[in-house]
Amino acid sequence: QQQVKQSPQSLIVQKGGISIINCAYENTAFDYFPWYQQFPGKGPALLIAIRPDVSEKKEGRFTISFNKSAKQFSLHIMDSQPGDSATYFCAARIGGLGKLIFGQGTELSVKP
Amino acid sequence: DSGVTQTPKHLITATGQRVTLRCSPRSGDLSVYWYQQSLDQGLQFLIQYYNGEERAKGNILERFSAQQFPDLHSELNLSSLELGDSALYFCASSVVGGSSETQYFGPGTRLLVL
């Protein structure tokens, strides 16, 4: 019940296209949903985050869509660029606790 | 650069040995987290410390232990190492460990157990 399921495992997108990564969860105690970006040899870095009282959050080319009733959230990367090629992790946190529960990750490759 | 430092960057050791991984949090951050990243298990939370005290425990083996010192740096001790302990170990820090705080990750320590 504390899992976060992420799909797809890998994604290839053409430059300028839209990358979409999906996550689903079961535990309704989760109240904070960040997305992390990880480049090879580096630690994960926060990209964007959302709380469940908001259905959408946009920061530049990155948008989180959140569907509380379906217990699903997704990351959309508009106008994808080769520099966006990285592994993306969705995560969730239970209110009052610090630990993050991560999805399995999506390896994104943006082809020029 | 997240401001979180980890040493060493790489560590190669043999089964049965003991190693210590070190983490220095961002200046001003009181909370430290340890995560393990492996191909089969993904990113897994191990343990959290806040201002020197253990706050939360995750999937941490009994062979593993951690502590946070008065200067807020933290160490993760891994003993009786097994091949399956080979992984990337990340430290993260945040201000106080609240549920909406950003966790800043260090560059990780890559452990290889032979």
mmCIF file of N, CA and C in Angstrom, chain A residues 70-108:
data_model
loop_
_atom_site.group_PDB
_atom_site.id
_atom_site.type_symbol
_atom_site.label_atom_id
_atom_site.label_comp_id
_atom_site.label_asym_id
_atom_site.label_seq_id
_atom_site.Cartn_x
_atom_site.Cartn_y
_atom_site.Cartn_z
ATOM 1 N N ALA A 70 -8.691 9.309 -8.927
ATOM 2 C CA ALA A 70 -8.090 8.135 -9.566
ATOM 3 C C ALA A 70 -6.783 7.730 -8.910
ATOM 4 N N LYS A 71 -6.278 8.547 -8.005
ATOM 5 C CA LYS A 71 -4.987 8.310 -7.342
ATOM 6 C C LYS A 71 -3.879 8.162 -8.375
ATOM 7 N N GLN A 72 -3.867 9.102 -9.290
ATOM 8 C CA GLN A 72 -2.858 9.088 -10.342
ATOM 9 C C GLN A 72 -2.308 10.499 -10.545
ATOM 10 N N PHE A 73 -1.048 10.563 -10.939
ATOM 11 C CA PHE A 73 -0.472 11.845 -11.301
ATOM 12 C C PHE A 73 0.552 11.618 -12.397
ATOM 13 N N SER A 74 0.770 12.659 -13.182
ATOM 14 C CA SER A 74 1.645 12.491 -14.328
ATOM 15 C C SER A 74 2.502 13.734 -14.540
ATOM 16 N N LEU A 75 3.616 13.501 -15.191
ATOM 17 C CA LEU A 75 4.536 14.582 -15.558
ATOM 18 C C LEU A 75 4.495 14.735 -17.071
ATOM 19 N N HIS A 76 4.266 15.967 -17.506
ATOM 20 C CA HIS A 76 4.312 16.272 -18.927
ATOM 21 C C HIS A 76 5.491 17.202 -19.180
ATOM 22 N N ILE A 77 6.321 16.828 -20.142
ATOM 23 C CA ILE A 77 7.430 17.696 -20.550
ATOM 24 C C ILE A 77 7.129 18.160 -21.958
ATOM 25 N N MET A 78 6.819 19.437 -22.077
ATOM 26 C CA MET A 78 6.500 20.005 -23.387
ATOM 27 C C MET A 78 7.788 20.371 -24.118
ATOM 28 N N ASP A 79 7.712 20.366 -25.458
ATOM 29 C CA ASP A 79 8.866 20.763 -26.267
ATOM 30 C C ASP A 79 10.149 20.079 -25.738
ATOM 31 N N SER A 80 10.100 18.761 -25.643
ATOM 32 C CA SER A 80 11.215 18.000 -25.067
ATOM 33 C C SER A 80 12.509 18.273 -25.829
ATOM 34 N N GLN A 81 13.592 18.379 -25.082
ATOM 35 C CA GLN A 81 14.904 18.685 -25.642
ATOM 36 C C GLN A 81 15.898 17.564 -25.309
ATOM 37 N N PRO A 82 16.942 17.404 -26.135
ATOM 38 C CA PRO A 82 17.948 16.371 -25.818
ATOM 39 C C PRO A 82 18.525 16.518 -24.407
ATOM 40 N N GLY A 83 18.623 17.728 -23.915
ATOM 41 C CA GLY A 83 19.120 17.969 -22.559
ATOM 42 C C GLY A 83 18.190 17.466 -21.470
ATOM 43 N N ASP A 84 16.949 17.101 -21.846
ATOM 44 C CA ASP A 84 16.001 16.537 -20.883
ATOM 45 C C ASP A 84 16.236 15.040 -20.699
ATOM 46 N N SER A 85 17.096 14.456 -21.512
ATOM 47 C CA SER A 85 17.371 13.021 -21.419
ATOM 48 C C SER A 85 17.958 12.716 -20.049
ATOM 49 N N ALA A 86 17.238 11.922 -19.286
ATOM 50 C CA ALA A 86 17.596 11.631 -17.894
ATOM 51 C C ALA A 86 16.629 10.575 -17.393
ATOM 52 N N THR A 87 16.809 10.183 -16.144
ATOM 53 C CA THR A 87 15.836 9.299 -15.501
ATOM 54 C C THR A 87 14.953 10.137 -14.593
ATOM 55 N N TYR A 88 13.655 9.926 -14.696
ATOM 56 C CA TYR A 88 12.684 10.692 -13.918
ATOM 57 C C TYR A 88 11.996 9.768 -12.908
ATOM 58 N N PHE A 89 11.912 10.253 -11.686
ATOM 59 C CA PHE A 89 11.270 9.498 -10.616
ATOM 60 C C PHE A 89 10.099 10.296 -10.059
ATOM 61 N N CYS A 90 8.947 9.662 -9.975
ATOM 62 C CA CYS A 90 7.887 10.251 -9.179
ATOM 63 C C CYS A 90 8.073 9.755 -7.749
ATOM 64 N N ALA A 91 7.510 10.467 -6.813
ATOM 65 C CA ALA A 91 7.628 10.083 -5.415
ATOM 66 C C ALA A 91 6.404 10.564 -4.662
ATOM 67 N N ALA A 92 6.247 10.056 -3.465
ATOM 68 C CA ALA A 92 5.144 10.470 -2.609
ATOM 69 C C ALA A 92 5.623 10.463 -1.173
ATOM 70 N N ARG A 93 5.002 11.317 -0.385
ATOM 71 C CA ARG A 93 5.376 11.415 1.031
ATOM 72 C C ARG A 93 4.121 11.409 1.875
ATOM 73 N N ILE A 94 4.170 10.680 2.983
ATOM 74 C CA ILE A 94 3.042 10.642 3.913
ATOM 75 C C ILE A 94 3.100 11.878 4.799
ATOM 76 N N GLY A 95 1.963 12.492 5.001
ATOM 77 C CA GLY A 95 1.905 13.684 5.815
ATOM 78 C C GLY A 95 2.512 13.485 7.190
ATOM 79 N N GLY A 96 3.349 14.418 7.598
ATOM 80 C CA GLY A 96 3.972 14.341 8.915
ATOM 81 C C GLY A 96 5.260 13.560 8.942
ATOM 82 N N LEU A 97 5.539 12.838 7.869
ATOM 83 C CA LEU A 97 6.778 12.077 7.810
ATOM 84 C C LEU A 97 7.690 12.662 6.741
ATOM 85 N N GLY A 98 8.968 12.370 6.857
ATOM 86 C CA GLY A 98 9.899 12.932 5.893
ATOM 87 C C GLY A 98 10.235 12.027 4.728
ATOM 88 N N LYS A 99 10.111 10.707 4.932
ATOM 89 C CA LYS A 99 10.647 9.799 3.919
ATOM 90 C C LYS A 99 9.847 9.854 2.629
ATOM 91 N N LEU A 100 10.573 9.714 1.522
ATOM 92 C CA LEU A 100 9.968 9.675 0.199
ATOM 93 C C LEU A 100 9.854 8.224 -0.259
ATOM 94 N N ILE A 101 8.689 7.916 -0.858
ATOM 95 C CA ILE A 101 8.488 6.623 -1.503
ATOM 96 C C ILE A 101 8.600 6.886 -2.998
ATOM 97 N N PHE A 102 9.568 6.255 -3.659
ATOM 98 C CA PHE A 102 9.836 6.524 -5.052
ATOM 99 C C PHE A 102 9.208 5.485 -5.972
ATOM 100 N N GLY A 103 8.821 5.951 -7.160
ATOM 101 C CA GLY A 103 8.487 5.038 -8.236
ATOM 102 C C GLY A 103 9.760 4.415 -8.785
ATOM 103 N N GLN A 104 9.605 3.481 -9.705
ATOM 104 C CA GLN A 104 10.750 2.734 -10.216
ATOM 105 C C GLN A 104 11.607 3.520 -11.188
ATOM 106 N N GLY A 105 11.133 4.645 -11.675
ATOM 107 C CA GLY A 105 11.922 5.480 -12.570
ATOM 108 C C GLY A 105 11.572 5.258 -14.036
ATOM 109 N N THR A 106 11.724 6.316 -14.825
ATOM 110 C CA THR A 106 11.531 6.263 -16.272
ATOM 111 C C THR A 106 12.758 6.861 -16.938
ATOM 112 N N GLU A 107 13.373 6.071 -17.787
ATOM 113 C CA GLU A 107 14.547 6.562 -18.512
ATOM 114 C C GLU A 107 14.070 7.232 -19.797
ATOM 115 N N LEU A 108 14.225 8.544 -19.861
ATOM 116 C CA LEU A 108 13.771 9.316 -21.017
ATOM 117 C C LEU A 108 14.944 9.610 -21.931
#
